[in-house]
Coordinates of C-alpha atoms in Angstrom, one line a residue:
Chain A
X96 CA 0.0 0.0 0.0
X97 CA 1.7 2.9 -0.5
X98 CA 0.8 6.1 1.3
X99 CA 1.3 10.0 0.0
X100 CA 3.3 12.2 2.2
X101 CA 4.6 15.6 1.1
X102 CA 8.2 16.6 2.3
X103 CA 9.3 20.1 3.5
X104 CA 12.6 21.2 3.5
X105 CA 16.2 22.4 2.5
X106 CA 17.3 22.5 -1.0
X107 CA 21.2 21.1 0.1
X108 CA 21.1 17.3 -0.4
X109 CA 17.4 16.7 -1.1
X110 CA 18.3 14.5 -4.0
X111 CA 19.6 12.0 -1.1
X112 CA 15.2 11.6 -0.2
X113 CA 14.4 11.5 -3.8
X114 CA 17.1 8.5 -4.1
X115 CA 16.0 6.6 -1.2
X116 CA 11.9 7.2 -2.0
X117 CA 13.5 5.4 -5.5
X118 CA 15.1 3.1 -3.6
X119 CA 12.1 1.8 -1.7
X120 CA 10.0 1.4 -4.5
X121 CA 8.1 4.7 -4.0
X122 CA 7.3 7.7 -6.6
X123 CA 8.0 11.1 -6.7
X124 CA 4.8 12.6 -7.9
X125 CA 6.0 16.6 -8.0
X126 CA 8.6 18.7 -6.9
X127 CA 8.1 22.3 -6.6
X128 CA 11.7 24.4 -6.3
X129 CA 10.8 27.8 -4.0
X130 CA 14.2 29.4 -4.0
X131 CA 15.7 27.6 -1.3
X132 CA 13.4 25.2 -0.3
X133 CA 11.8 22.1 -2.1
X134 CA 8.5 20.1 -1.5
X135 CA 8.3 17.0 -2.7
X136 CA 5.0 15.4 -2.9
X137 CA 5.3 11.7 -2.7
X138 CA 4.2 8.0 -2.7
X139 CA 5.6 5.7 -0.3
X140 CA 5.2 1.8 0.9
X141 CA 3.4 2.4 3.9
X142 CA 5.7 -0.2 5.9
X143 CA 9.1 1.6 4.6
X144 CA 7.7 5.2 5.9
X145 CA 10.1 5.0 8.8
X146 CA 12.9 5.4 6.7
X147 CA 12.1 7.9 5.2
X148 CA 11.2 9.8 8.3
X149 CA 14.3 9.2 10.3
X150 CA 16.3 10.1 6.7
X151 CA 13.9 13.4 6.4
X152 CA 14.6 14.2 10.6
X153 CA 18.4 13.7 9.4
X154 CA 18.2 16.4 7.0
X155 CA 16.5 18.6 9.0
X156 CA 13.4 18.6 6.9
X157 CA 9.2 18.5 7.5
X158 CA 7.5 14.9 6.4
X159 CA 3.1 15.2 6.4
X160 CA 1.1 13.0 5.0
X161 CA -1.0 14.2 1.9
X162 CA -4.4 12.8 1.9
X163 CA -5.0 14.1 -2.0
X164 CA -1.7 13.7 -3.3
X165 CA -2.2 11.9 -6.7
X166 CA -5.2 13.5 -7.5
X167 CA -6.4 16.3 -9.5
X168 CA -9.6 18.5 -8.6
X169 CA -11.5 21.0 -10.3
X170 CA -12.6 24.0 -8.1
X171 CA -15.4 25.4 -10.5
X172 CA -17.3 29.1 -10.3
X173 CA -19.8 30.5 -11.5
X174 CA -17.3 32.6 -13.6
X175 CA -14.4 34.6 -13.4
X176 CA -16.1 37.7 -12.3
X177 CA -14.7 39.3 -9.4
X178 CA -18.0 38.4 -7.3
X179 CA -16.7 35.1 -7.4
X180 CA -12.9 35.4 -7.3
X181 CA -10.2 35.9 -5.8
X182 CA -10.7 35.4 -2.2
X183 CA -13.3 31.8 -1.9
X184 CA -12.0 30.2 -5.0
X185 CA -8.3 30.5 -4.4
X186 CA -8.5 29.9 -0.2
X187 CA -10.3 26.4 -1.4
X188 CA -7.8 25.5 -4.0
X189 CA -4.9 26.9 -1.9
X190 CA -6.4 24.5 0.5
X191 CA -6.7 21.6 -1.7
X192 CA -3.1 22.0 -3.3
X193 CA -1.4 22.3 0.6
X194 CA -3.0 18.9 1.1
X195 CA -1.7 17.4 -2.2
X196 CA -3.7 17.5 -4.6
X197 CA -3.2 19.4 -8.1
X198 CA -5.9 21.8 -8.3
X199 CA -7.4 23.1 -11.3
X200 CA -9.5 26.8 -11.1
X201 CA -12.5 26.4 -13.9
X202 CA -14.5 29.2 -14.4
X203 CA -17.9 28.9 -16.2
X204 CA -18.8 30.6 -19.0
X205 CA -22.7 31.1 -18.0
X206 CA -23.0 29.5 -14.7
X207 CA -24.6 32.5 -13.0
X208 CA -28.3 33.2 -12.1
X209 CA -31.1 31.1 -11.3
X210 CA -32.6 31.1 -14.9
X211 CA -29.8 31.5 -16.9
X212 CA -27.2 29.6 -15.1
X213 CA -25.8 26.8 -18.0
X214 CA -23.2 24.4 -18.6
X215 CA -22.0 23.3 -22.0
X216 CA -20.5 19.8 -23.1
X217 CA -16.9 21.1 -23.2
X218 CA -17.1 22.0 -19.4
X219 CA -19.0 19.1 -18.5
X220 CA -16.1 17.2 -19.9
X221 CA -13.6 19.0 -18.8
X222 CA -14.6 18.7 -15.4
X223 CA -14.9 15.3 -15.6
X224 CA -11.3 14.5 -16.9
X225 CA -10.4 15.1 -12.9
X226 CA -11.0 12.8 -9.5
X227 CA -13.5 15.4 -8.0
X228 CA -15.3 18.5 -8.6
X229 CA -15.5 21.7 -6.0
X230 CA -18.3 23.7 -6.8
X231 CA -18.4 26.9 -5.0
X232 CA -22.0 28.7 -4.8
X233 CA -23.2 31.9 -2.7
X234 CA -24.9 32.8 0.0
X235 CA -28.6 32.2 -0.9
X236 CA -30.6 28.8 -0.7
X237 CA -33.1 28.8 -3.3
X238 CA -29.8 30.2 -6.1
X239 CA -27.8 27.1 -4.6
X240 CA -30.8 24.5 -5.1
X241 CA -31.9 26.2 -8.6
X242 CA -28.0 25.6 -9.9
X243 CA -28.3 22.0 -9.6
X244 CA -28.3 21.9 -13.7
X245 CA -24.5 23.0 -13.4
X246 CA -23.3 19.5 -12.0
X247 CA -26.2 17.1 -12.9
X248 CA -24.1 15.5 -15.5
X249 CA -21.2 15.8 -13.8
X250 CA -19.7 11.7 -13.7
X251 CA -16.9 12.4 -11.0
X252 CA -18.1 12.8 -7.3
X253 CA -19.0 16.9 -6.7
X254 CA -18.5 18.7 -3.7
X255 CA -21.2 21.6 -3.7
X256 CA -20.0 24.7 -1.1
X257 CA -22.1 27.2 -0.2
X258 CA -23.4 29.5 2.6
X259 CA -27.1 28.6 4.4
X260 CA -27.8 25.1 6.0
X261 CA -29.6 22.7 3.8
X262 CA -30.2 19.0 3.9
X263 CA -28.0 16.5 2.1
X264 CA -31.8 15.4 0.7
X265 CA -32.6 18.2 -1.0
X266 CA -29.3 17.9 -3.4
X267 CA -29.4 14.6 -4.4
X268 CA -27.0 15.1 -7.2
X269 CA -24.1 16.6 -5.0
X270 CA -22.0 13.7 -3.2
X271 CA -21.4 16.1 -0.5
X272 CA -22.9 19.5 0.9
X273 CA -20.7 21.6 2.9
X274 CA -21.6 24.9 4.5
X275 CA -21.2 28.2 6.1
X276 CA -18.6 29.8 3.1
X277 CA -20.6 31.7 0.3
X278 CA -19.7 34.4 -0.9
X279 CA -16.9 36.3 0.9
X280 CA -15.2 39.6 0.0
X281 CA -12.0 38.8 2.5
X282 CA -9.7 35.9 2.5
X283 CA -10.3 33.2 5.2
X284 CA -8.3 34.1 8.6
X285 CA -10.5 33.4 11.0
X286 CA -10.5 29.9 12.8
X287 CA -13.8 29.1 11.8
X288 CA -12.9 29.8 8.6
X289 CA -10.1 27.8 8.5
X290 CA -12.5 25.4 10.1
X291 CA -14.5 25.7 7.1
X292 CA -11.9 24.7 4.7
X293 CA -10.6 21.6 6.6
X294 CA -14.4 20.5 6.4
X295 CA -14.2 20.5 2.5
X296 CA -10.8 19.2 2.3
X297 CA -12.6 15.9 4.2
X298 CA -15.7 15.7 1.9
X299 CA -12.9 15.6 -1.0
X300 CA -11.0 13.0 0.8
X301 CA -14.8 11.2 1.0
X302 CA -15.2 11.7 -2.3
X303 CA -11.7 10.0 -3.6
X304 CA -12.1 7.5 -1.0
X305 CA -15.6 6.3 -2.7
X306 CA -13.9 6.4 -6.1
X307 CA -11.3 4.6 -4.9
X308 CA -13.6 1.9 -2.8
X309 CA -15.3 1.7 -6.8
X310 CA -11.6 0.9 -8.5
X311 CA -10.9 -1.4 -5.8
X312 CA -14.1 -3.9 -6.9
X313 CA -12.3 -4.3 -10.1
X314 CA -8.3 -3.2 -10.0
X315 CA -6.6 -1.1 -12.4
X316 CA -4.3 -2.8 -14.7
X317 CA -1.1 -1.2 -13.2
X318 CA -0.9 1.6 -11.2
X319 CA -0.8 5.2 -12.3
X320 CA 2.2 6.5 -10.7
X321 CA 4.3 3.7 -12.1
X322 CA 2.6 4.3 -16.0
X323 CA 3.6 8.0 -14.7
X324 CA 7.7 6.7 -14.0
X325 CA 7.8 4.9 -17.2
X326 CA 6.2 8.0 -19.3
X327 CA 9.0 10.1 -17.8
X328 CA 11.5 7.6 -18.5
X329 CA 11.0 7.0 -22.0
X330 CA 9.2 10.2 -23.3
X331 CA 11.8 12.1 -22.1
X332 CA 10.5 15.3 -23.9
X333 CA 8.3 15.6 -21.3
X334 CA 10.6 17.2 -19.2
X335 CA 11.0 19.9 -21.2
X336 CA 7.3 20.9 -21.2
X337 CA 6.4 24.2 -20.1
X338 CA 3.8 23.1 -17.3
X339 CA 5.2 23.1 -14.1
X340 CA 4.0 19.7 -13.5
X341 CA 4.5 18.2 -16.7
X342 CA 2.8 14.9 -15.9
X343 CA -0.5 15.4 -14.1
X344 CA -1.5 11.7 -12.1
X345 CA -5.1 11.0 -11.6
X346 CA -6.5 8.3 -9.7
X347 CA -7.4 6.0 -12.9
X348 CA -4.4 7.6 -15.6
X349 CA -2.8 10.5 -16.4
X350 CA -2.7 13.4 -18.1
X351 CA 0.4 14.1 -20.4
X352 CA 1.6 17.7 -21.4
X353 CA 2.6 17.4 -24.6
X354 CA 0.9 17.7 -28.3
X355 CA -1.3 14.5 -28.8
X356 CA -0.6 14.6 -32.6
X357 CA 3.1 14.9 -32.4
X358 CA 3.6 12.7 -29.1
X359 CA 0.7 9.9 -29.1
X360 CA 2.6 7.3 -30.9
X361 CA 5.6 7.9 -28.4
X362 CA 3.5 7.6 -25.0
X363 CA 1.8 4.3 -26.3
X364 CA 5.0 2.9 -27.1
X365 CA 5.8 3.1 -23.5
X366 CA 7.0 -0.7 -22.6
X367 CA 6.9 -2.0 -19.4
X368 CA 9.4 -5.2 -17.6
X369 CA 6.4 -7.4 -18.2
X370 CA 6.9 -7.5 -22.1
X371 CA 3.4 -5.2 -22.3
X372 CA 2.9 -1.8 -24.0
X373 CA 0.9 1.1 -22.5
X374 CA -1.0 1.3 -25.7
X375 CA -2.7 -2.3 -25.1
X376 CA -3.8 -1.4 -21.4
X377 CA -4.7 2.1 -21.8
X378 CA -6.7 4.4 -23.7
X379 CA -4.7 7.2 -25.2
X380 CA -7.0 10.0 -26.0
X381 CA -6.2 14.2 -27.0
X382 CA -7.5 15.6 -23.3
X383 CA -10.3 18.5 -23.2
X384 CA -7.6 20.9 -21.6
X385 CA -5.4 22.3 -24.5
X386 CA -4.1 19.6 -26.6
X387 CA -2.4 17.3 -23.9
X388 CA -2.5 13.5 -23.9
X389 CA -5.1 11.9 -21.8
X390 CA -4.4 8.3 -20.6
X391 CA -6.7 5.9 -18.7
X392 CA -5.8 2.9 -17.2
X393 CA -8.1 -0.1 -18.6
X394 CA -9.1 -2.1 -14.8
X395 CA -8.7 -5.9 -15.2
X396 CA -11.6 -7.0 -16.5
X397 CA -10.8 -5.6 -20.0
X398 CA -7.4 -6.5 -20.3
X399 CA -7.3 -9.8 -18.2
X400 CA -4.1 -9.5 -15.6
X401 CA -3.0 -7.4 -13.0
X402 CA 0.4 -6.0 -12.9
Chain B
X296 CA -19.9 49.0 14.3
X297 CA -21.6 50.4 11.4
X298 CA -19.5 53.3 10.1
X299 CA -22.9 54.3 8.5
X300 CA -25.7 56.0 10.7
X301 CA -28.2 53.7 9.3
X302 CA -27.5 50.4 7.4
X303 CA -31.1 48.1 7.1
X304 CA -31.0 45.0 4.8
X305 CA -34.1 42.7 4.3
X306 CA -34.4 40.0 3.0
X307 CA -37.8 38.3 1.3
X308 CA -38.1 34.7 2.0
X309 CA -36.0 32.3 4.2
X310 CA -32.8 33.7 3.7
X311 CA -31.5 35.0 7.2
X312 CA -27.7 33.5 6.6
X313 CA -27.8 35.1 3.3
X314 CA -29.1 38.9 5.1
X315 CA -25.9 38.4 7.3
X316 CA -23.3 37.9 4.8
X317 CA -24.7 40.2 2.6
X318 CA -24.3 43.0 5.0
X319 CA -20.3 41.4 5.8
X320 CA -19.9 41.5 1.8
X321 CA -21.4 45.0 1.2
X322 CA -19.3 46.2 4.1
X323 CA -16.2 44.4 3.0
X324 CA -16.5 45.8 -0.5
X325 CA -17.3 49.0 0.4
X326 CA -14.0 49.4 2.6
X327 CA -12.2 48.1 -0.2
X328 CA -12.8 50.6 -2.2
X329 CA -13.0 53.5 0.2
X330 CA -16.5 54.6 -0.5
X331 CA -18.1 53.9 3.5
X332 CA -17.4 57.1 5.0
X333 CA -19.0 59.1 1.9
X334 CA -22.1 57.2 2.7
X335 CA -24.5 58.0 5.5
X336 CA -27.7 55.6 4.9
X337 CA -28.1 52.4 3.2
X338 CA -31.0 50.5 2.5
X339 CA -30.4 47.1 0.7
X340 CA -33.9 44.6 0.0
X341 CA -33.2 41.5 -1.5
X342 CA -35.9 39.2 -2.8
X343 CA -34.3 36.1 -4.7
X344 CA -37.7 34.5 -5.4
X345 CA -38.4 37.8 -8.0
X346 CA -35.2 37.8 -8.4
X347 CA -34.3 41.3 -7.6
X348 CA -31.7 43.1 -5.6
X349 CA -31.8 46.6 -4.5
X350 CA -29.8 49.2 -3.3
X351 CA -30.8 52.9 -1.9
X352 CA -28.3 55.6 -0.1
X353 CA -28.1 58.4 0.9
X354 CA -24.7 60.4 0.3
X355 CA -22.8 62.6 2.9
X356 CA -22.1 66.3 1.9
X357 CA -20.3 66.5 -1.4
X358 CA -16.8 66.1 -1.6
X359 CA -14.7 69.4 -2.4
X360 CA -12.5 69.3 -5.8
X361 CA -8.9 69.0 -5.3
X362 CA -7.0 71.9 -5.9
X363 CA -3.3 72.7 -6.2
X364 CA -2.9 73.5 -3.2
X365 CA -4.1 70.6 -1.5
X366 CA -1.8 68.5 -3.5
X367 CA 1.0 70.5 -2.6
X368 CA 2.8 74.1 -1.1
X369 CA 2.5 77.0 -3.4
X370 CA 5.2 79.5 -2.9
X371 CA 6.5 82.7 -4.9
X372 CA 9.6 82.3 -6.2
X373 CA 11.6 84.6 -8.6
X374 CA 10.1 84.7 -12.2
X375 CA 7.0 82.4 -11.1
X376 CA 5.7 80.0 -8.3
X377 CA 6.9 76.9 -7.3
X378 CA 4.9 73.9 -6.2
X379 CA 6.4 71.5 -4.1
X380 CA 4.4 68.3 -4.2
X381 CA 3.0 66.2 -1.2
X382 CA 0.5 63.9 -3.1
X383 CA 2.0 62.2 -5.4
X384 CA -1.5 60.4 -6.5
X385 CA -2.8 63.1 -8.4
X386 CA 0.5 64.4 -10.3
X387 CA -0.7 63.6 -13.5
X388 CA -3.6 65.6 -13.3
X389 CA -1.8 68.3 -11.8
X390 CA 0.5 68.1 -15.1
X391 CA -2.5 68.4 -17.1
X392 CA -4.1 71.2 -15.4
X393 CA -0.6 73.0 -15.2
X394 CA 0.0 72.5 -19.3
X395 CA -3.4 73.2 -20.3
X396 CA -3.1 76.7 -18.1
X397 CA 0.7 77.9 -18.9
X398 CA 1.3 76.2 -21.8
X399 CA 4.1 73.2 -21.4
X400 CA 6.9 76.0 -22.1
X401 CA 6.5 77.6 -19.3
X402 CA 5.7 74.4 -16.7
X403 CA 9.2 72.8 -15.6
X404 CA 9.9 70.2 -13.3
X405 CA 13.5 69.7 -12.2
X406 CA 13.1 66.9 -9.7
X407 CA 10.3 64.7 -9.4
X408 CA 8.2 66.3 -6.6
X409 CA 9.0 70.0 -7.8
X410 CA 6.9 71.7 -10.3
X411 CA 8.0 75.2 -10.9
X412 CA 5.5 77.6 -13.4
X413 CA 6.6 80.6 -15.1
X414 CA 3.7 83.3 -14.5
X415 CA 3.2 85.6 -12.3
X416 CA -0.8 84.1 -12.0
X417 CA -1.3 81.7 -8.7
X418 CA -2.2 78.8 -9.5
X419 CA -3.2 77.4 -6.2
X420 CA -7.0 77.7 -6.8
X421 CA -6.9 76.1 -10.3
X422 CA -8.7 72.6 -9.9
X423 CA -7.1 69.4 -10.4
X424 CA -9.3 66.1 -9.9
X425 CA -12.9 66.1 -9.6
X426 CA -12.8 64.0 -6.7
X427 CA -16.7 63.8 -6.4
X428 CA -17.2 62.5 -10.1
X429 CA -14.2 60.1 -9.4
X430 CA -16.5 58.8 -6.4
X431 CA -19.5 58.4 -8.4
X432 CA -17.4 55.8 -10.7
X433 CA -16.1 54.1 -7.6
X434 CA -19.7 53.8 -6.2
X435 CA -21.0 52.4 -9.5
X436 CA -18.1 49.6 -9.7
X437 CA -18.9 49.5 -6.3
X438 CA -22.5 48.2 -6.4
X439 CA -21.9 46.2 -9.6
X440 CA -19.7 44.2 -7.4
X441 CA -22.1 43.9 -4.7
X442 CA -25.0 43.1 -6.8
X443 CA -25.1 38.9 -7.5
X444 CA -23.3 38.6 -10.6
X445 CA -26.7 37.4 -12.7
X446 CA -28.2 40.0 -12.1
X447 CA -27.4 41.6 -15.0
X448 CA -30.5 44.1 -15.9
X449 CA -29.2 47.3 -13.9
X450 CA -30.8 50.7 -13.3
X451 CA -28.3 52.8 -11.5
X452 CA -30.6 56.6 -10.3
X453 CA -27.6 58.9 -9.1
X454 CA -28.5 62.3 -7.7
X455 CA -26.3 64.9 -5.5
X456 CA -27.2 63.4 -2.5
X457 CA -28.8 59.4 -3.3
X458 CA -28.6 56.8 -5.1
X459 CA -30.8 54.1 -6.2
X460 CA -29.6 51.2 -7.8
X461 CA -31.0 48.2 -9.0
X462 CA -30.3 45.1 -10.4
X463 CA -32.1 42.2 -11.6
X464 CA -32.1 38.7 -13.8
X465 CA -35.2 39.3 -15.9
X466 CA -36.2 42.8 -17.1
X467 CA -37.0 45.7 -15.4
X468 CA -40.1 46.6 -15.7
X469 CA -41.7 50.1 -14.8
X470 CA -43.7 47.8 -12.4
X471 CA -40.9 45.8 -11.0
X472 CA -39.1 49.6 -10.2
X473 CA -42.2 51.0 -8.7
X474 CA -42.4 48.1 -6.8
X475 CA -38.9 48.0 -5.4
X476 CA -38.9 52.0 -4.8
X477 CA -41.9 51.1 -3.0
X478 CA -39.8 48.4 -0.6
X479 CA -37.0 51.1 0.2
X480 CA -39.9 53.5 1.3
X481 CA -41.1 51.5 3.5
X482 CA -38.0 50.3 5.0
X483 CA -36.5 54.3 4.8
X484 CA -40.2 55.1 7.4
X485 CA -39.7 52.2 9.5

């Protein structure tokens, strides 16, 4: 089992965790360079976390674990106005990326009003390339209930914020209702709004959990973070994409930065030990976002083994 | 405490968490933008079954225009006056006012916060921002921002000393404005 942890610390010799998280068989999912310090978001065997602790307390460094490290979520408004941004839609997915997970802002096109709110197909789909969908609504219940239409369709599990109380009943399309935010015109400081955004960060941990509980019935061919090393290894031009996380992990595939036309053939080529190509137990599709690579992981039941 | 001598919100419906952030939000965005202390009442009424959103107050005393010699010290100097500047804010539109009034030959700045005209006219009544205009456009993006963003139909009734502004999804009908005018009335003699 491995477990995702997100390490804190020193620049000077923080290649010596990245080689022993290697060593042990783990992944290194991101590593974000902030002048002198480095986190590392990572994936290790549960049962070898000790060693990694007592090498991280060596080096002076910070090891947490990362409940939503390996997954991406989108944290959708309304739009991109101003009423809606900055302060709610960058605490929550400020929030979201300090726990792990790589966050994606999506702002509607038309999702305000009661009447007018919509959502097309390229949105819907968008939104549904990622693990879980944050949808952050206002302060009044009957605009919160009438913007159901927004995240009907929506296929991944969808965490609805807003302000007022309402039963879980009366939103029978959201996996999870989580209140007291709204709108806000200040950034959260306060420890009850601090409170506020711990409580989503748990409904998106539900909601991963229950996707994961889902994969679990019927196992993914291979892993994603290990389809992630061997992408890295022999695609090496993705390195030298722009993004700052040029491979994005999901929970069932991954999401390749570079141009599908140019780069397709390349990432199903990808071999594994097992004498198997990614081609023949993924799907490689053009992704909605730009024109990255999409990859899904078939589970076992379409391609017959487990490895 | 209210900055504001009177600051009523209602709300139609079940909506009482809505009423109290609304009056957080309208505060918080007000501040921002440094419009509260210009305004002495405010009368907000909300209904989100219509849906409609309304917003009446009353203004404090007009705001002066700036002149050059709030921006600044006017002295006489040999062969003109010299202004030396404190607000830097406004120095464009002191430039302006200075070039349109002398003419840019005679307007010379040797360091950055020295202006020095040659004329032997003062120029520390001439006006250089219309502050009061400037806070009508701040009030305006001010309640735009308040308003919920689909609420998109907007009626915005400025006079020296009020303002009425409402905003709604459908259109605003003569009805719908009587209507609402007819709200803030009764909230204004309550």
């Amino acid at each position: 089992m491995l477990e995702p942890v997100m390490f804190t610390g020193g620049l000077y010799k923080h290649d010596l965790v990245i080689e022993l998280v290697e060593d042990l068989g783990g992944y290194v999912l991101q590593k974000n360079v902030t002048q002198s310090e480095v986190i590392l978001l990572i994936l290790i065997p549960s049962e070898d976390k000790p060693v990694l602790e007592s090498k991280i307390k060596e080096l002076r460094g910070e090891l947490v674990r990362a409940p939503l490290a390996g997954t991406e979520v989108a944290v959708v408004t309304p739009t991109l106005a101003i009423h809606h941004l900055p302060h709610t839609a960058c605490d929550i997915a400020e929030y979201l990326r300090r726990h792990g997970s790589k966050t994606n802002m999506i702002g509607l096109a038309r999702g305000v009003g009661q009447e007018i709110a919509q959502i097309n197909e390229y949105e819907t789909s968008l939104i549904n390339e990622h693990d879980a969908a944050v949808f952050i609504f206002g302060n009044f219940k009957e605009c919160i209930r009438r913007k159901e239409g927004l995240y009907r369709n929506i296929s991944v599990p969808v965490v609805v914020t807003g302000g007022p109380e309402i039963p879980k009943a009366e939103m029978p399309y959201a996996f999870e209702y989580v209140s007291s935010i709204g709108r806000v015109a200040h950034r959260a400081r306060k420890a009850t709004e601090i409170g506020m955004l711990d409580r989503i960060v748990e409904a998106v941990g539900r909601a991963l959990d229950k996707t994961r509980a889902e994969m679990a019935k019927d196992p993914l061919t291979t892993s994603a973070p290990r389809v992630m090393d061997a992408v890295r290894e022999q695609v090496p031009d993705v390195e030298f994409s722009y993004s700052p996380l040029p491979i994005a992990l999901n929970l069932n595939g991954l999401r390749v930065k570079l141009p599908y036309d140019s780069y397709k053939d390349a990432v199903m080529a990808v071999a594994f030990d097992e004498g198997v190509k990614l081609g023949e137990i993924a799907t490689v599709r053009p992704s909605r976002m730009k024109d990255y690579i999409i990859v899904r992981i078939l589970p076992a039941s379409e391609t017959g083994f487990v490895f | 405490m209210d900055p504001m001598e009177v600051f009523k919100i209602e709300v139609a419906g079940q909506e009482d968490f809505g009423k109290k952030k609304y009056r957080e939000l309208i505060m918080d965005i007000l501040q921002d933008l440094g419009l509260i202390r210009s305004i002495g009442r405010l009368y907000v009424y909300i209904d989100v079954m219509e849906p409609i959103f309304a917003v009446f107050g009353l203004l404090r005393s007009g705001i002066p225009p700036l002149t050059v010699k709030d921006v600044g010290d006017v002295m006489k100097v040999e062969g003109g006056y010299q202004i030396k500047i404190n607000d830097e804010e406004h120095m464009a539109d002191l430039l302006r006012v200075l070039w349109d009034r002398y003419g840019r030959e005679r307007v010379e700045q040797p360091v950055r916060d020295v202006v020095i005209i040659a004329s032997d006219t003062d120029p520390a009544g001439l006006m250089v921002a219309d502050l009061e205009a400037e806070f009508l456009q701040d009030l305006t993006d001010g309640l735009v921002r308040v308003a919920p963003e689909g609420f998109r139909n907007r009626r915005n009734e400025m006079t020296k000393d009020s303002f009425l502004f409402i905003a709604a999804e459908e259109t605003l009908t003569p009805e719908l404005i009587a209507k609402t005018k007819e709200k803030i009335r009764e909230m204004e003699n309550a």
